[in-house]
Amino acid sequence: TVAEAQGVLASAELICVEPPQGGEADIGVFYADNVLSSSMTMAQASSAVELITTENYAAAGDSAAQTDISADIDGKYIYLVSSGSTANTYTHGKFILRLYGYTVFNDV
């Protein structure tokens, strides 16, 4: 059998294709050890780590990146997070999350 591994994350990029509507426009990316529901905060996450700082995504083409990451994300959960005072439900919005990294081979 082949073990499924996610490897080491080297960089990440979040690109807005359609700006968010209804909810908060300040969006970022985190990862954590546990599964969270949509009503929970990252303060409730186990070992939460910020991958991409929250940015205001007001227009298509807005983007943010973190290019200096060295994170072992095996067994982690990745989250889009919002930061701000808007507590409404999102009605629209599309993002592309690009993750770049490498596998750590067991036989090296």
Backbone atoms as SQL, in Angstrom:
CREATE TABLE atoms (id INTEGER PRIMARY KEY, chain TEXT, resi INTEGER, resn TEXT, atom TEXT, x REAL, y REAL, z REAL);
INSERT INTO atoms VALUES
  (1, 'A', 1, 'THR', 'N', 0.827, -1.187, 0.000),
  (2, 'A', 1, 'THR', 'CA', 0.000, 0.000, 0.000),
  (3, 'A', 1, 'THR', 'C', 0.869, 1.248, 0.000),
  (4, 'A', 2, 'VAL', 'N', 0.334, 2.279, -0.567),
  (5, 'A', 2, 'VAL', 'CA', 1.025, 3.568, -0.614),
  (6, 'A', 2, 'VAL', 'C', 0.428, 4.464, 0.461),
  (7, 'A', 3, 'ALA', 'N', 1.274, 4.996, 1.326),
  (8, 'A', 3, 'ALA', 'CA', 0.792, 5.900, 2.379),
  (9, 'A', 3, 'ALA', 'C', 0.535, 7.265, 1.783),
  (10, 'A', 4, 'GLU', 'N', -0.622, 7.834, 2.112),
  (11, 'A', 4, 'GLU', 'CA', -0.940, 9.165, 1.636),
  (12, 'A', 4, 'GLU', 'C', -0.221, 10.183, 2.510),
  (13, 'A', 5, 'ALA', 'N', 0.554, 11.063, 1.880),
  (14, 'A', 5, 'ALA', 'CA', 1.294, 12.086, 2.621),
  (15, 'A', 5, 'ALA', 'C', 1.087, 13.423, 1.939),
  (16, 'A', 6, 'GLN', 'N', 0.984, 14.461, 2.743),
  (17, 'A', 6, 'GLN', 'CA', 0.812, 15.791, 2.183),
  (18, 'A', 6, 'GLN', 'C', 2.129, 16.523, 2.072),
  (19, 'A', 7, 'GLY', 'N', 3.131, 16.133, 2.801),
  (20, 'A', 7, 'GLY', 'CA', 4.454, 16.706, 2.645),
  (21, 'A', 7, 'GLY', 'C', 4.676, 18.020, 3.351),
  (22, 'A', 8, 'VAL', 'N', 5.657, 18.760, 2.844),
  (23, 'A', 8, 'VAL', 'CA', 6.065, 20.029, 3.430),
  (24, 'A', 8, 'VAL', 'C', 5.614, 21.167, 2.518),
  (25, 'A', 9, 'LEU', 'N', 4.932, 22.125, 3.093),
  (26, 'A', 9, 'LEU', 'CA', 4.434, 23.282, 2.356),
  (27, 'A', 9, 'LEU', 'C', 5.537, 24.330, 2.265),
  (28, 'A', 10, 'ALA', 'N', 5.821, 24.809, 1.055),
  (29, 'A', 10, 'ALA', 'CA', 6.883, 25.794, 0.847),
  (30, 'A', 10, 'ALA', 'C', 6.345, 27.200, 0.589),
  (31, 'A', 11, 'SER', 'N', 5.187, 27.309, -0.094),
  (32, 'A', 11, 'SER', 'CA', 4.575, 28.612, -0.337),
  (33, 'A', 11, 'SER', 'C', 3.089, 28.429, -0.619),
  (34, 'A', 12, 'ALA', 'N', 2.348, 29.533, -0.475),
  (35, 'A', 12, 'ALA', 'CA', 0.900, 29.502, -0.690),
  (36, 'A', 12, 'ALA', 'C', 0.457, 30.826, -1.293),
  (37, 'A', 13, 'GLU', 'N', -0.590, 30.754, -2.117),
  (38, 'A', 13, 'GLU', 'CA', -1.119, 31.948, -2.780),
  (39, 'A', 13, 'GLU', 'C', -2.645, 31.863, -2.796),
  (40, 'A', 14, 'LEU', 'N', -3.307, 32.953, -2.446),
  (41, 'A', 14, 'LEU', 'CA', -4.767, 33.041, -2.486),
  (42, 'A', 14, 'LEU', 'C', -5.150, 34.120, -3.491),
  (43, 'A', 15, 'ILE', 'N', -5.945, 33.741, -4.492),
  (44, 'A', 15, 'ILE', 'CA', -6.331, 34.651, -5.567),
  (45, 'A', 15, 'ILE', 'C', -7.848, 34.781, -5.579),
  (46, 'A', 16, 'CYS', 'N', -8.340, 36.014, -5.610),
  (47, 'A', 16, 'CYS', 'CA', -9.776, 36.270, -5.673),
  (48, 'A', 16, 'CYS', 'C', -10.227, 36.232, -7.132),
  (49, 'A', 17, 'VAL', 'N', -11.185, 35.365, -7.436),
  (50, 'A', 17, 'VAL', 'CA', -11.769, 35.280, -8.772),
  (51, 'A', 17, 'VAL', 'C', -13.069, 36.077, -8.809),
  (52, 'A', 18, 'GLU', 'N', -13.818, 36.003, -7.720),
  (53, 'A', 18, 'GLU', 'CA', -15.055, 36.773, -7.550),
  (54, 'A', 18, 'GLU', 'C', -15.063, 37.280, -6.106),
  (55, 'A', 19, 'PRO', 'N', -15.156, 38.603, -5.899),
  (56, 'A', 19, 'PRO', 'CA', -15.084, 39.138, -4.537),
  (57, 'A', 19, 'PRO', 'C', -16.195, 38.608, -3.635),
  (58, 'A', 20, 'PRO', 'N', -15.889, 38.419, -2.356),
  (59, 'A', 20, 'PRO', 'CA', -16.911, 37.933, -1.438),
  (60, 'A', 20, 'PRO', 'C', -18.009, 38.978, -1.234),
  (61, 'A', 21, 'GLN', 'N', -19.233, 38.506, -1.108),
  (62, 'A', 21, 'GLN', 'CA', -20.376, 39.387, -0.834),
  (63, 'A', 21, 'GLN', 'C', -21.175, 38.810, 0.319),
  (64, 'A', 22, 'GLY', 'N', -21.754, 39.673, 1.105),
  (65, 'A', 22, 'GLY', 'CA', -22.558, 39.254, 2.243),
  (66, 'A', 22, 'GLY', 'C', -21.754, 39.188, 3.515),
  (67, 'A', 23, 'GLY', 'N', -20.626, 38.480, 3.478),
  (68, 'A', 23, 'GLY', 'CA', -19.774, 38.330, 4.653),
  (69, 'A', 23, 'GLY', 'C', -18.596, 39.290, 4.630),
  (70, 'A', 24, 'GLU', 'N', -17.677, 39.071, 5.518),
  (71, 'A', 24, 'GLU', 'CA', -16.476, 39.902, 5.664),
  (72, 'A', 24, 'GLU', 'C', -15.564, 39.745, 4.448),
  (73, 'A', 25, 'ALA', 'N', -14.994, 40.849, 3.955),
  (74, 'A', 25, 'ALA', 'CA', -14.105, 40.823, 2.788),
  (75, 'A', 25, 'ALA', 'C', -12.646, 40.590, 3.164),
  (76, 'A', 26, 'ASP', 'N', -12.310, 40.661, 4.451),
  (77, 'A', 26, 'ASP', 'CA', -10.946, 40.386, 4.909),
  (78, 'A', 26, 'ASP', 'C', -10.800, 38.882, 5.113),
  (79, 'A', 27, 'ILE', 'N', -10.045, 38.232, 4.215),
  (80, 'A', 27, 'ILE', 'CA', -9.942, 36.781, 4.204),
  (81, 'A', 27, 'ILE', 'C', -8.475, 36.371, 4.248),
  (82, 'A', 28, 'GLY', 'N', -8.195, 35.302, 4.960),
  (83, 'A', 28, 'GLY', 'CA', -6.848, 34.748, 5.045),
  (84, 'A', 28, 'GLY', 'C', -6.913, 33.233, 5.075),
  (85, 'A', 29, 'VAL', 'N', -5.745, 32.600, 5.271),
  (86, 'A', 29, 'VAL', 'CA', -5.662, 31.143, 5.285),
  (87, 'A', 29, 'VAL', 'C', -4.874, 30.700, 6.523),
  (88, 'A', 30, 'PHE', 'N', -5.426, 29.733, 7.234),
  (89, 'A', 30, 'PHE', 'CA', -4.789, 29.133, 8.409),
  (90, 'A', 30, 'PHE', 'C', -4.754, 27.621, 8.233),
  (91, 'A', 31, 'TYR', 'N', -3.950, 26.948, 9.054),
  (92, 'A', 31, 'TYR', 'CA', -4.102, 25.501, 9.192),
  (93, 'A', 31, 'TYR', 'C', -4.084, 25.159, 10.675),
  (94, 'A', 32, 'ALA', 'N', -4.679, 23.992, 11.008),
  (95, 'A', 32, 'ALA', 'CA', -4.779, 23.571, 12.408),
  (96, 'A', 32, 'ALA', 'C', -4.835, 22.049, 12.476),
  (97, 'A', 33, 'ASP', 'N', -4.742, 21.547, 13.712),
  (98, 'A', 33, 'ASP', 'CA', -4.746, 20.099, 13.950),
  (99, 'A', 33, 'ASP', 'C', -6.137, 19.485, 13.962),
  (100, 'A', 34, 'ASN', 'N', -7.173, 20.296, 14.185),
  (101, 'A', 34, 'ASN', 'CA', -8.507, 19.733, 14.353),
  (102, 'A', 34, 'ASN', 'C', -9.516, 20.307, 13.372),
  (103, 'A', 35, 'VAL', 'N', -10.646, 19.625, 13.270),
  (104, 'A', 35, 'VAL', 'CA', -11.740, 20.034, 12.391),
  (105, 'A', 35, 'VAL', 'C', -12.598, 21.055, 13.126),
  (106, 'A', 36, 'LEU', 'N', -12.922, 22.153, 12.457),
  (107, 'A', 36, 'LEU', 'CA', -13.763, 23.199, 13.031),
  (108, 'A', 36, 'LEU', 'C', -15.026, 23.345, 12.201),
  (109, 'A', 37, 'SER', 'N', -16.102, 23.784, 12.829),
  (110, 'A', 37, 'SER', 'CA', -17.323, 24.089, 12.086),
  (111, 'A', 37, 'SER', 'C', -17.253, 25.549, 11.643),
  (112, 'A', 38, 'SER', 'N', -18.160, 25.952, 10.780),
  (113, 'A', 38, 'SER', 'CA', -18.135, 27.317, 10.247),
  (114, 'A', 38, 'SER', 'C', -18.414, 28.372, 11.307),
  (115, 'A', 39, 'SER', 'N', -18.985, 27.988, 12.431),
  (116, 'A', 39, 'SER', 'CA', -19.297, 28.972, 13.467),
  (117, 'A', 39, 'SER', 'C', -18.186, 29.120, 14.510),
  (118, 'A', 40, 'MET', 'N', -17.120, 28.347, 14.373),
  (119, 'A', 40, 'MET', 'CA', -16.030, 28.397, 15.349),
  (120, 'A', 40, 'MET', 'C', -14.963, 29.404, 14.932),
  (121, 'A', 41, 'THR', 'N', -14.130, 29.791, 15.872),
  (122, 'A', 41, 'THR', 'CA', -13.040, 30.717, 15.580),
  (123, 'A', 41, 'THR', 'C', -11.709, 29.973, 15.627),
  (124, 'A', 42, 'MET', 'N', -10.677, 30.578, 15.061),
  (125, 'A', 42, 'MET', 'CA', -9.359, 29.950, 15.081),
  (126, 'A', 42, 'MET', 'C', -8.812, 29.872, 16.509),
  (127, 'A', 43, 'ALA', 'N', -9.345, 30.669, 17.422),
  (128, 'A', 43, 'ALA', 'CA', -8.946, 30.575, 18.829),
  (129, 'A', 43, 'ALA', 'C', -9.370, 29.228, 19.415),
  (130, 'A', 44, 'GLN', 'N', -10.354, 28.576, 18.806),
  (131, 'A', 44, 'GLN', 'CA', -10.819, 27.267, 19.256),
  (132, 'A', 44, 'GLN', 'C', -10.077, 26.129, 18.573),
  (133, 'A', 45, 'ALA', 'N', -9.192, 26.456, 17.655),
  (134, 'A', 45, 'ALA', 'CA', -8.433, 25.448, 16.923),
  (135, 'A', 45, 'ALA', 'C', -7.239, 24.982, 17.741),
  (136, 'A', 46, 'SER', 'N', -6.834, 23.758, 17.492),
  (137, 'A', 46, 'SER', 'CA', -5.663, 23.201, 18.152),
  (138, 'A', 46, 'SER', 'C', -4.429, 23.500, 17.295),
  (139, 'A', 47, 'SER', 'N', -3.479, 24.232, 17.842),
  (140, 'A', 47, 'SER', 'CA', -2.221, 24.571, 17.165),
  (141, 'A', 47, 'SER', 'C', -2.454, 25.311, 15.840),
  (142, 'A', 48, 'ALA', 'N', -3.283, 26.342, 15.855),
  (143, 'A', 48, 'ALA', 'CA', -3.574, 27.116, 14.638),
  (144, 'A', 48, 'ALA', 'C', -2.348, 27.909, 14.191),
  (145, 'A', 49, 'VAL', 'N', -2.114, 27.910, 12.874),
  (146, 'A', 49, 'VAL', 'CA', -0.986, 28.632, 12.285),
  (147, 'A', 49, 'VAL', 'C', -1.491, 29.429, 11.085),
  (148, 'A', 50, 'GLU', 'N', -1.111, 30.700, 11.021),
  (149, 'A', 50, 'GLU', 'CA', -1.492, 31.556, 9.900),
  (150, 'A', 50, 'GLU', 'C', -0.584, 31.271, 8.712),
  (151, 'A', 51, 'LEU', 'N', -1.190, 30.929, 7.567),
  (152, 'A', 51, 'LEU', 'CA', -0.425, 30.737, 6.334),
  (153, 'A', 51, 'LEU', 'C', -0.371, 32.014, 5.513),
  (154, 'A', 52, 'ILE', 'N', -1.542, 32.622, 5.298),
  (155, 'A', 52, 'ILE', 'CA', -1.633, 33.868, 4.537),
  (156, 'A', 52, 'ILE', 'C', -2.417, 34.865, 5.383),
  (157, 'A', 53, 'THR', 'N', -1.810, 36.013, 5.645),
  (158, 'A', 53, 'THR', 'CA', -2.430, 37.062, 6.449),
  (159, 'A', 53, 'THR', 'C', -3.727, 37.520, 5.813),
  (160, 'A', 54, 'THR', 'N', -4.723, 37.863, 6.630),
  (161, 'A', 54, 'THR', 'CA', -5.991, 38.337, 6.083),
  (162, 'A', 54, 'THR', 'C', -5.772, 39.626, 5.294),
  (163, 'A', 55, 'GLU', 'N', -6.374, 39.667, 4.132),
  (164, 'A', 55, 'GLU', 'CA', -6.317, 40.813, 3.224),
  (165, 'A', 55, 'GLU', 'C', -7.735, 41.150, 2.803),
  (166, 'A', 56, 'ASN', 'N', -7.952, 42.387, 2.354),
  (167, 'A', 56, 'ASN', 'CA', -9.259, 42.795, 1.861),
  (168, 'A', 56, 'ASN', 'C', -9.349, 42.440, 0.376),
  (169, 'A', 57, 'TYR', 'N', -10.271, 41.551, 0.052),
  (170, 'A', 57, 'TYR', 'CA', -10.483, 41.120, -1.330),
  (171, 'A', 57, 'TYR', 'C', -11.710, 41.838, -1.879),
  (172, 'A', 58, 'ALA', 'N', -11.495, 43.020, -2.454),
  (173, 'A', 58, 'ALA', 'CA', -12.587, 43.865, -2.931),
  (174, 'A', 58, 'ALA', 'C', -12.856, 43.691, -4.423),
  (175, 'A', 59, 'ALA', 'N', -11.919, 43.093, -5.157),
  (176, 'A', 59, 'ALA', 'CA', -12.083, 42.972, -6.611),
  (177, 'A', 59, 'ALA', 'C', -11.438, 41.688, -7.116),
  (178, 'A', 60, 'ALA', 'N', -11.956, 41.200, -8.234),
  (179, 'A', 60, 'ALA', 'CA', -11.346, 40.038, -8.879),
  (180, 'A', 60, 'ALA', 'C', -9.906, 40.376, -9.225),
  (181, 'A', 61, 'GLY', 'N', -9.008, 39.456, -9.002),
  (182, 'A', 61, 'GLY', 'CA', -7.594, 39.672, -9.277),
  (183, 'A', 61, 'GLY', 'C', -6.800, 40.039, -8.033),
  (184, 'A', 62, 'ASP', 'N', -7.476, 40.466, -6.956),
  (185, 'A', 62, 'ASP', 'CA', -6.756, 40.725, -5.708),
  (186, 'A', 62, 'ASP', 'C', -6.128, 39.415, -5.240),
  (187, 'A', 63, 'SER', 'N', -4.899, 39.494, -4.731),
  (188, 'A', 63, 'SER', 'CA', -4.236, 38.273, -4.297),
  (189, 'A', 63, 'SER', 'C', -3.270, 38.561, -3.157),
  (190, 'A', 64, 'ALA', 'N', -2.900, 37.498, -2.467),
  (191, 'A', 64, 'ALA', 'CA', -1.908, 37.575, -1.395),
  (192, 'A', 64, 'ALA', 'C', -1.131, 36.268, -1.416),
  (193, 'A', 65, 'ALA', 'N', 0.123, 36.328, -1.008),
  (194, 'A', 65, 'ALA', 'CA', 0.960, 35.134, -1.014),
  (195, 'A', 65, 'ALA', 'C', 1.909, 35.140, 0.172),
  (196, 'A', 66, 'GLN', 'N', 2.313, 33.947, 0.537),
  (197, 'A', 66, 'GLN', 'CA', 3.359, 33.749, 1.529),
  (198, 'A', 66, 'GLN', 'C', 4.363, 32.807, 0.885),
  (199, 'A', 67, 'THR', 'N', 5.567, 33.304, 0.657),
  (200, 'A', 67, 'THR', 'CA', 6.547, 32.520, -0.095),
  (201, 'A', 67, 'THR', 'C', 7.658, 31.942, 0.768),
  (202, 'A', 68, 'ASP', 'N', 7.619, 32.194, 2.060),
  (203, 'A', 68, 'ASP', 'CA', 8.677, 31.702, 2.942),
  (204, 'A', 68, 'ASP', 'C', 8.075, 30.817, 4.033),
  (205, 'A', 69, 'ILE', 'N', 7.548, 29.662, 3.608),
  (206, 'A', 69, 'ILE', 'CA', 6.914, 28.729, 4.529),
  (207, 'A', 69, 'ILE', 'C', 7.754, 27.459, 4.560),
  (208, 'A', 70, 'SER', 'N', 7.853, 26.859, 5.697),
  (209, 'A', 70, 'SER', 'CA', 8.424, 25.519, 5.817),
  (210, 'A', 70, 'SER', 'C', 7.593, 24.791, 6.860),
  (211, 'A', 71, 'ALA', 'N', 6.433, 24.300, 6.430),
  (212, 'A', 71, 'ALA', 'CA', 5.480, 23.705, 7.357),
  (213, 'A', 71, 'ALA', 'C', 5.134, 22.286, 6.947),
  (214, 'A', 72, 'ASP', 'N', 5.255, 21.357, 7.878),
  (215, 'A', 72, 'ASP', 'CA', 4.815, 19.986, 7.654),
  (216, 'A', 72, 'ASP', 'C', 3.307, 19.954, 7.887),
  (217, 'A', 73, 'ILE', 'N', 2.533, 19.798, 6.824),
  (218, 'A', 73, 'ILE', 'CA', 1.074, 19.863, 6.940),
  (219, 'A', 73, 'ILE', 'C', 0.421, 18.484, 6.959),
  (220, 'A', 74, 'ASP', 'N', 1.207, 17.432, 7.158),
  (221, 'A', 74, 'ASP', 'CA', 0.640, 16.092, 7.282),
  (222, 'A', 74, 'ASP', 'C', -0.398, 16.067, 8.398),
  (223, 'A', 75, 'GLY', 'N', -1.608, 15.638, 8.088),
  (224, 'A', 75, 'GLY', 'CA', -2.665, 15.514, 9.081),
  (225, 'A', 75, 'GLY', 'C', -3.279, 16.833, 9.527),
  (226, 'A', 76, 'LYS', 'N', -2.992, 17.922, 8.821),
  (227, 'A', 76, 'LYS', 'CA', -3.543, 19.235, 9.186),
  (228, 'A', 76, 'LYS', 'C', -4.774, 19.544, 8.339),
  (229, 'A', 77, 'TYR', 'N', -5.568, 20.489, 8.813),
  (230, 'A', 77, 'TYR', 'CA', -6.758, 20.964, 8.111),
  (231, 'A', 77, 'TYR', 'C', -6.540, 22.417, 7.730),
  (232, 'A', 78, 'ILE', 'N', -6.848, 22.775, 6.474),
  (233, 'A', 78, 'ILE', 'CA', -6.628, 24.124, 5.966),
  (234, 'A', 78, 'ILE', 'C', -7.963, 24.862, 5.931),
  (235, 'A', 79, 'TYR', 'N', -7.933, 26.133, 6.391),
  (236, 'A', 79, 'TYR', 'CA', -9.153, 26.932, 6.511),
  (237, 'A', 79, 'TYR', 'C', -9.020, 28.295, 5.856),
  (238, 'A', 80, 'LEU', 'N', -10.086, 28.728, 5.159),
  (239, 'A', 80, 'LEU', 'CA', -10.244, 30.133, 4.814),
  (240, 'A', 80, 'LEU', 'C', -10.850, 30.787, 6.044),
  (241, 'A', 81, 'VAL', 'N', -10.286, 31.894, 6.468),
  (242, 'A', 81, 'VAL', 'CA', -10.783, 32.578, 7.669),
  (243, 'A', 81, 'VAL', 'C', -11.104, 34.021, 7.328),
  (244, 'A', 82, 'SER', 'N', -12.003, 34.606, 8.102),
  (245, 'A', 82, 'SER', 'CA', -12.315, 36.022, 7.924),
  (246, 'A', 82, 'SER', 'C', -11.943, 36.774, 9.185),
  (247, 'A', 83, 'SER', 'N', -11.656, 38.052, 9.000),
  (248, 'A', 83, 'SER', 'CA', -11.274, 38.904, 10.122),
  (249, 'A', 83, 'SER', 'C', -12.016, 40.215, 9.981),
  (250, 'A', 84, 'GLY', 'N', -12.797, 40.567, 10.976),
  (251, 'A', 84, 'GLY', 'CA', -13.536, 41.818, 10.919),
  (252, 'A', 84, 'GLY', 'C', -14.820, 41.725, 11.708),
  (253, 'A', 85, 'SER', 'N', -15.663, 42.719, 11.515),
  (254, 'A', 85, 'SER', 'CA', -16.883, 42.813, 12.328),
  (255, 'A', 85, 'SER', 'C', -18.132, 42.336, 11.604),
  (256, 'A', 86, 'THR', 'N', -18.053, 41.997, 10.314),
  (257, 'A', 86, 'THR', 'CA', -19.231, 41.540, 9.582),
  (258, 'A', 86, 'THR', 'C', -19.519, 40.088, 9.935),
  (259, 'A', 87, 'ALA', 'N', -20.699, 39.812, 10.437),
  (260, 'A', 87, 'ALA', 'CA', -21.080, 38.458, 10.847),
  (261, 'A', 87, 'ALA', 'C', -22.163, 37.878, 9.949),
  (262, 'A', 88, 'ASN', 'N', -22.342, 38.429, 8.763),
  (263, 'A', 88, 'ASN', 'CA', -23.385, 37.956, 7.856),
  (264, 'A', 88, 'ASN', 'C', -22.951, 36.691, 7.125),
  (265, 'A', 89, 'THR', 'N', -23.902, 36.057, 6.472),
  (266, 'A', 89, 'THR', 'CA', -23.636, 34.862, 5.683),
  (267, 'A', 89, 'THR', 'C', -23.144, 35.265, 4.295),
  (268, 'A', 90, 'TYR', 'N', -22.112, 34.563, 3.808),
  (269, 'A', 90, 'TYR', 'CA', -21.602, 34.832, 2.456),
  (270, 'A', 90, 'TYR', 'C', -22.634, 34.386, 1.422),
  (271, 'A', 91, 'THR', 'N', -22.816, 35.196, 0.387),
  (272, 'A', 91, 'THR', 'CA', -23.735, 34.860, -0.693),
  (273, 'A', 91, 'THR', 'C', -22.996, 34.606, -2.005),
  (274, 'A', 92, 'HIS', 'N', -21.817, 35.181, -2.165),
  (275, 'A', 92, 'HIS', 'CA', -21.009, 35.027, -3.375),
  (276, 'A', 92, 'HIS', 'C', -19.532, 35.062, -2.996),
  (277, 'A', 93, 'GLY', 'N', -18.709, 34.691, -3.955),
  (278, 'A', 93, 'GLY', 'CA', -17.268, 34.765, -3.786),
  (279, 'A', 93, 'GLY', 'C', -16.588, 33.492, -4.253),
  (280, 'A', 94, 'LYS', 'N', -15.479, 33.652, -4.983),
  (281, 'A', 94, 'LYS', 'CA', -14.701, 32.507, -5.468),
  (282, 'A', 94, 'LYS', 'C', -13.224, 32.829, -5.298),
  (283, 'A', 95, 'PHE', 'N', -12.486, 31.825, -4.832),
  (284, 'A', 95, 'PHE', 'CA', -11.048, 31.976, -4.621),
  (285, 'A', 95, 'PHE', 'C', -10.313, 30.773, -5.177),
  (286, 'A', 96, 'ILE', 'N', -9.073, 31.001, -5.561),
  (287, 'A', 96, 'ILE', 'CA', -8.159, 29.922, -5.925),
  (288, 'A', 96, 'ILE', 'C', -7.074, 29.914, -4.864),
  (289, 'A', 97, 'LEU', 'N', -6.849, 28.757, -4.262),
  (290, 'A', 97, 'LEU', 'CA', -5.769, 28.592, -3.293),
  (291, 'A', 97, 'LEU', 'C', -4.731, 27.690, -3.931),
  (292, 'A', 98, 'ARG', 'N', -3.541, 28.213, -4.123),
  (293, 'A', 98, 'ARG', 'CA', -2.435, 27.441, -4.702),
  (294, 'A', 98, 'ARG', 'C', -1.443, 27.130, -3.594),
  (295, 'A', 99, 'LEU', 'N', -1.126, 25.860, -3.470),
  (296, 'A', 99, 'LEU', 'CA', -0.158, 25.409, -2.478),
  (297, 'A', 99, 'LEU', 'C', 1.017, 24.761, -3.198),
  (298, 'A', 100, 'TYR', 'N', 2.228, 25.130, -2.813),
  (299, 'A', 100, 'TYR', 'CA', 3.440, 24.591, -3.415),
  (300, 'A', 100, 'TYR', 'C', 4.278, 23.950, -2.319),
  (301, 'A', 101, 'GLY', 'N', 4.812, 22.785, -2.603),
  (302, 'A', 101, 'GLY', 'CA', 5.620, 22.115, -1.598),
  (303, 'A', 101, 'GLY', 'C', 6.321, 20.911, -2.175),
  (304, 'A', 102, 'TYR', 'N', 6.747, 20.030, -1.281),
  (305, 'A', 102, 'TYR', 'CA', 7.469, 18.842, -1.694),
  (306, 'A', 102, 'TYR', 'C', 7.198, 17.712, -0.705),
  (307, 'A', 103, 'THR', 'N', 7.382, 16.500, -1.186),
  (308, 'A', 103, 'THR', 'CA', 7.204, 15.316, -0.363),
  (309, 'A', 103, 'THR', 'C', 8.527, 14.964, 0.297),
  (310, 'A', 104, 'VAL', 'N', 8.478, 14.555, 1.540),
  (311, 'A', 104, 'VAL', 'CA', 9.662, 14.042, 2.226),
  (312, 'A', 104, 'VAL', 'C', 9.595, 12.539, 2.108),
  (313, 'A', 105, 'PHE', 'N', 10.531, 11.963, 1.373),
  (314, 'A', 105, 'PHE', 'CA', 10.524, 10.518, 1.119),
  (315, 'A', 105, 'PHE', 'C', 11.055, 9.762, 2.324),
  (316, 'A', 106, 'ASN', 'N', 10.455, 8.612, 2.621),
  (317, 'A', 106, 'ASN', 'CA', 10.852, 7.799, 3.766),
  (318, 'A', 106, 'ASN', 'C', 12.208, 7.131, 3.587),
  (319, 'A', 107, 'ASP', 'N', 12.633, 6.931, 2.349),
  (320, 'A', 107, 'ASP', 'CA', 13.867, 6.196, 2.117),
  (321, 'A', 107, 'ASP', 'C', 15.096, 7.074, 1.896),
  (322, 'A', 108, 'VAL', 'N', 14.997, 8.346, 2.215),
  (323, 'A', 108, 'VAL', 'CA', 16.137, 9.250, 2.027),
  (324, 'A', 108, 'VAL', 'C', 16.844, 9.464, 3.349);
